[in-house]
Short mmCIF file of C-alpha atoms in Angstrom, two decimals:
data_model
loop_
_atom_site.label_atom_id
_atom_site.label_comp_id
_atom_site.label_asym_id
_atom_site.label_seq_id
_atom_site.Cartn_x
_atom_site.Cartn_y
_atom_site.Cartn_z
CA UNK A 1 79.69 -198.37 56.79
CA UNK A 2 77.55 -201.50 56.35
CA UNK A 3 79.37 -204.45 54.77
CA UNK A 4 78.06 -207.81 53.61
CA UNK A 5 79.71 -210.77 51.92
CA UNK A 6 78.46 -211.73 48.46
CA UNK A 7 79.39 -214.48 45.98
CA UNK A 8 80.96 -213.46 42.65
CA UNK A 9 80.60 -215.14 39.26
CA UNK A 10 83.60 -217.47 39.66
CA UNK A 11 82.19 -218.80 42.95
CA UNK A 12 84.60 -216.84 45.17
CA UNK A 13 83.31 -214.26 47.64
CA UNK A 14 83.91 -210.57 48.15
CA UNK A 15 82.70 -207.78 50.43
CA UNK A 16 80.02 -205.34 49.32
CA UNK A 17 79.86 -201.81 50.77
CA UNK A 18 76.15 -201.13 50.53
CA UNK A 19 76.29 -197.36 51.12
CA UNK A 20 78.68 -196.90 48.19
CA UNK A 21 77.39 -199.74 46.02
CA UNK A 22 81.03 -200.77 45.77
CA UNK A 23 82.74 -204.16 46.05
CA UNK A 24 86.23 -205.10 47.23
CA UNK A 25 86.65 -207.17 44.05
CA UNK A 26 84.98 -207.60 40.70
CA UNK A 27 81.56 -209.24 40.89
CA UNK A 28 82.57 -211.09 37.73
CA UNK A 29 85.05 -213.08 39.84
CA UNK A 30 87.16 -212.00 42.81
CA UNK A 31 89.84 -214.65 42.36
CA UNK A 32 89.90 -214.32 38.57
CA UNK A 33 90.41 -210.57 38.83
CA UNK A 34 93.19 -210.85 41.42
CA UNK A 35 95.11 -213.44 39.39
CA UNK A 36 94.70 -211.63 36.08
CA UNK A 37 95.60 -208.12 37.22
CA UNK A 38 98.14 -208.57 39.97
CA UNK A 39 99.80 -211.92 39.24
CA UNK A 40 99.64 -212.42 35.47
CA UNK A 41 100.33 -208.76 34.61
CA UNK A 42 102.25 -207.71 37.72
CA UNK A 43 104.25 -210.33 39.57
CA UNK A 44 104.95 -212.27 36.37
CA UNK A 45 106.76 -209.22 34.93
CA UNK A 46 109.36 -209.17 37.71
CA UNK A 47 112.49 -211.04 36.66
CA UNK A 48 114.36 -211.06 39.97
CA UNK A 49 113.99 -213.74 42.64
CA UNK A 50 113.76 -211.33 45.58
CA UNK A 51 110.83 -208.92 45.18
CA UNK A 52 109.52 -206.11 47.36
CA UNK A 53 105.79 -205.47 46.89
CA UNK A 54 103.54 -202.66 48.11
CA UNK A 55 99.80 -203.28 48.09
CA UNK A 56 97.63 -200.18 48.29
CA UNK A 57 94.44 -201.63 49.73
CA UNK A 58 95.34 -204.80 51.67
CA UNK A 59 91.65 -205.42 52.31
CA UNK A 60 90.73 -209.11 52.42
CA UNK A 61 94.32 -210.31 51.92
CA UNK A 62 93.38 -212.16 48.71
CA UNK A 63 96.20 -210.64 46.67
CA UNK A 64 98.71 -211.42 49.42
CA UNK A 65 97.52 -215.03 49.68
CA UNK A 66 97.82 -215.63 45.95
CA UNK A 67 101.24 -213.95 45.93
CA UNK A 68 102.39 -216.23 48.76
CA UNK A 69 101.29 -219.23 46.72
CA UNK A 70 103.20 -217.93 43.67
CA UNK A 71 106.31 -217.38 45.80
CA UNK A 72 106.28 -221.01 46.93
CA UNK A 73 105.55 -222.29 43.44
CA UNK A 74 108.28 -220.25 41.73
CA UNK A 75 110.94 -220.17 44.45
CA UNK A 76 110.61 -216.43 45.07
CA UNK A 77 111.46 -214.46 48.20
CA UNK A 78 108.92 -211.70 48.82
CA UNK A 79 108.83 -208.78 51.23
CA UNK A 80 105.18 -207.71 51.15
CA UNK A 81 103.81 -204.46 52.58
CA UNK A 82 100.04 -204.05 52.74
CA UNK A 83 98.52 -200.66 53.56
CA UNK A 84 94.95 -200.59 54.86
CA UNK A 85 93.03 -197.94 56.79
CA UNK A 86 89.98 -200.07 57.60
CA UNK A 87 90.91 -203.72 58.26
CA UNK A 88 88.38 -206.49 57.71
CA UNK A 89 87.25 -208.50 60.73
CA UNK A 90 88.30 -212.07 61.49
CA UNK A 91 84.65 -213.08 61.12
CA UNK A 92 84.76 -211.81 57.54
CA UNK A 93 88.10 -213.54 56.91
CA UNK A 94 86.65 -216.87 58.03
CA UNK A 95 83.54 -216.46 55.89
CA UNK A 96 85.51 -215.43 52.80
CA UNK A 97 87.52 -218.65 53.15
CA UNK A 98 89.89 -217.84 50.28
CA UNK A 99 92.45 -220.55 51.04
CA UNK A 100 89.88 -223.30 50.58
CA UNK A 101 88.28 -221.49 47.64
CA UNK A 102 91.66 -221.61 45.88
CA UNK A 103 92.33 -225.23 46.86
CA UNK A 104 95.15 -224.05 49.11
CA UNK A 105 94.07 -225.64 52.38
CA UNK A 106 97.75 -225.91 53.38
CA UNK A 107 97.84 -222.09 53.48
CA UNK A 108 94.65 -221.65 55.49
CA UNK A 109 96.54 -221.00 58.72
CA UNK A 110 98.93 -218.60 56.97
CA UNK A 111 95.93 -216.70 55.57
CA UNK A 112 94.46 -216.29 59.04
CA UNK A 113 97.83 -215.24 60.45
CA UNK A 114 97.98 -212.48 57.82
CA UNK A 115 95.04 -210.89 59.58
CA UNK A 116 95.93 -211.85 63.14
CA UNK A 117 99.52 -210.56 62.94
CA UNK A 118 100.49 -207.28 64.54
CA UNK A 119 100.35 -204.07 62.54
CA UNK A 120 103.48 -202.06 61.68
CA UNK A 121 105.88 -204.91 62.48
CA UNK A 122 107.24 -207.35 59.86
CA UNK A 123 106.41 -211.00 60.49
CA UNK A 124 107.47 -214.04 58.51
CA UNK A 125 104.58 -216.22 57.39
CA UNK A 126 106.72 -218.76 55.52
CA UNK A 127 110.41 -218.93 54.58
CA UNK A 128 109.49 -217.25 51.27
CA UNK A 129 107.12 -214.55 52.48
CA UNK A 130 107.43 -211.74 55.02
CA UNK A 131 104.46 -209.44 55.60
CA UNK A 132 104.30 -205.93 57.01
CA UNK A 133 100.81 -204.48 57.51
CA UNK A 134 100.52 -200.73 57.87
CA UNK A 135 97.28 -199.33 59.26
CA UNK A 136 97.08 -195.85 57.79
CA UNK A 137 95.53 -193.70 55.11
CA UNK A 138 97.03 -194.11 51.65
CA UNK A 139 97.93 -190.41 51.62
CA UNK A 140 100.46 -191.17 54.38
CA UNK A 141 102.58 -193.42 52.17
CA UNK A 142 106.01 -191.77 51.96
CA UNK A 143 108.44 -194.54 50.94
CA UNK A 144 111.27 -193.66 48.57
CA UNK A 145 112.60 -196.15 45.99
CA UNK A 146 111.58 -199.07 48.20
CA UNK A 147 109.52 -201.40 45.99
CA UNK A 148 109.83 -203.38 42.78
CA UNK A 149 106.09 -203.77 42.29
CA UNK A 150 102.93 -201.98 43.43
CA UNK A 151 99.49 -203.56 43.49
CA UNK A 152 97.24 -200.49 43.30
CA UNK A 153 93.96 -201.92 44.55
CA UNK A 154 92.17 -198.94 46.08
CA UNK A 155 88.43 -198.48 45.76
CA UNK A 156 87.49 -197.11 42.36
CA UNK A 157 87.58 -193.51 41.12
CA UNK A 158 83.77 -193.29 41.26
CA UNK A 159 83.69 -193.52 45.06
CA UNK A 160 87.18 -192.31 46.04
CA UNK A 161 88.44 -190.03 43.25
CA UNK A 162 91.08 -188.52 45.55
CA UNK A 163 93.00 -191.82 45.45
CA UNK A 164 93.46 -191.66 41.66
CA UNK A 165 95.11 -188.27 41.28
CA UNK A 166 98.52 -186.95 40.26
CA UNK A 167 99.28 -186.39 43.94
CA UNK A 168 98.70 -190.05 44.79
CA UNK A 169 100.58 -191.35 41.76
CA UNK A 170 103.52 -189.11 42.62
CA UNK A 171 103.71 -191.03 45.90
CA UNK A 172 103.59 -194.31 43.96
CA UNK A 173 106.26 -193.16 41.52
CA UNK A 174 108.55 -192.16 44.39
CA UNK A 175 107.94 -195.42 46.23
CA UNK A 176 109.07 -197.53 43.29
CA UNK A 177 112.65 -198.40 42.47
CA UNK A 178 113.98 -197.61 39.00
CA UNK A 179 112.25 -199.89 36.44
CA UNK A 180 109.55 -200.66 39.00
CA UNK A 181 106.02 -201.63 37.94
CA UNK A 182 102.55 -200.58 39.08
CA UNK A 183 99.43 -202.53 38.09
CA UNK A 184 95.78 -201.72 38.66
CA UNK A 185 92.38 -202.94 37.51
CA UNK A 186 91.35 -199.42 36.46
CA UNK A 187 91.57 -198.27 32.85
CA UNK A 188 89.93 -194.87 33.26
CA UNK A 189 91.38 -192.21 30.97
CA UNK A 190 91.89 -189.70 33.77
CA UNK A 191 93.83 -192.32 35.74
CA UNK A 192 96.11 -193.05 32.79
CA UNK A 193 96.75 -189.36 32.25
CA UNK A 194 97.53 -188.79 35.94
CA UNK A 195 100.08 -191.62 35.82
CA UNK A 196 101.71 -190.22 32.68
CA UNK A 197 101.82 -186.70 34.15
CA UNK A 198 104.04 -187.83 37.04
CA UNK A 199 106.50 -189.73 34.82
CA UNK A 200 105.12 -193.23 34.33
CA UNK A 201 105.14 -195.01 30.99
CA UNK A 202 101.65 -196.50 30.82
CA UNK A 203 100.16 -199.28 28.74
CA UNK A 204 96.63 -200.57 28.37
CA UNK A 205 96.19 -204.32 28.66
CA UNK A 206 93.21 -206.65 28.30
CA UNK A 207 91.21 -206.55 31.51
CA UNK A 208 89.89 -209.37 33.69
CA UNK A 209 86.40 -210.82 33.11
CA UNK A 210 83.87 -208.01 32.98
CA UNK A 211 86.44 -205.30 32.13
CA UNK A 212 87.71 -204.46 28.67
CA UNK A 213 91.06 -203.02 29.80
CA UNK A 214 93.39 -202.47 32.76
CA UNK A 215 96.53 -200.37 33.22
CA UNK A 216 100.18 -201.19 33.84
CA UNK A 217 102.72 -198.44 34.50
CA UNK A 218 106.52 -198.54 34.46
CA UNK A 219 108.95 -196.20 36.19
CA UNK A 220 111.84 -195.42 33.82
#
């Protein structure tokens, strides 16, 4: 599938999938969306110092990079698992240049190592942050009560509706520990109902720039 890098409204870049007319991040601002959805309404909710995170859609590594920065800033210890079936290339990583875009030049090498590191083996990027990348389809996720927080960042329901079903959210529910949290940029009614059907308590929250709402789900 043809991919090209485009600039979003906040000046940060993202990848456009031309055949699907779909982007890896919001065209209203890739960095703004990542911070608003996954940090401000996800990571910030976790009260513990040691946090296990699952990202469904590792993609460009933007969410992981920002989470690493937050871990250093707030003295957190994070075990981060990123699942991705179609990894981006190092050429794309270099062109996206997220570390410099965020003013985090000190993390530029760590950002590259996120993508250069071996798949399916944990590796420590910094004392605060250990990453495990899993190259597989999201339907193969089978963890049980393993995570405190899930970043659900799959492509949208318009292009991949099978990723936003009760079956998928059952996997997410099972993967979370008790009182775990799932956050996503989507606010589609069918997505909210699928989450509720499998046992989540779901709330609508103000969305990032360009989106009226987003969803956050809690496992009882």
